[in-house]
Amino acid sequence: MQPFNNLTQVVTLTGAQLKTILEQQFVGGPNAQPFQKILQPSANFTYTYSKSAPWGGKVRDMKLDGVAVTDGQQIRVSANNFLVGGGDAFAGFKDGTDVWSGPLDIDAFVAYLGANQPTSPPAVNRITVVE
């Protein structure tokens, strides 16, 4: 997350658009990702990806608050403005709508830490990897 000083942004994506972005984490596909770049989801979002599945079919079982995400579902997703602008070959973010820009990421992080003491790391079971 640091030391880039990007703006925090929130964008509306459909479930299908979110799946595309998660597929864009992996080498190959139309975005030509040069190496695997795994995004870190919020504590209330989980999914499974298959190492052996072909690009476009790697991501499955996306859940928000334990409920399956549907293709047409509208989801508000937070990321930095670099990613929302399609940086690091995450072009799917550019298809989002209703972009909201907030503070610099470092300022948001400092405010979060100040308001949430003590802070513990989130659970590590948000992403399940299968062969």
JSON list of C-alpha atoms in Angstrom, two decimals, residues 112-113 116-123:
[
{"chain": "A", "resi": 112, "resn": "TYR", "atom": "CA", "xyz": [-7.79, 4.00, 10.47]},
{"chain": "A", "resi": 113, "resn": "LEU", "atom": "CA", "xyz": [-4.96, 3.01, 12.81]},
{"chain": "A", "resi": 116, "resn": "ASN", "atom": "CA", "xyz": [-8.86, 1.19, 15.65]},
{"chain": "A", "resi": 117, "resn": "GLN", "atom": "CA", "xyz": [-6.38, 0.44, 18.42]},
{"chain": "A", "resi": 118, "resn": "PRO", "atom": "CA", "xyz": [-5.22, -2.16, 18.91]},
{"chain": "A", "resi": 119, "resn": "THR", "atom": "CA", "xyz": [-5.24, -3.28, 15.29]},
{"chain": "A", "resi": 120, "resn": "SER", "atom": "CA", "xyz": [-4.88, -6.93, 14.36]},
{"chain": "A", "resi": 121, "resn": "PRO", "atom": "CA", "xyz": [-4.24, -8.32, 10.91]},
{"chain": "A", "resi": 122, "resn": "PRO", "atom": "CA", "xyz": [-7.31, -9.71, 9.13]},
{"chain": "A", "resi": 123, "resn": "ALA", "atom": "CA", "xyz": [-7.92, -13.43, 8.76]}
]
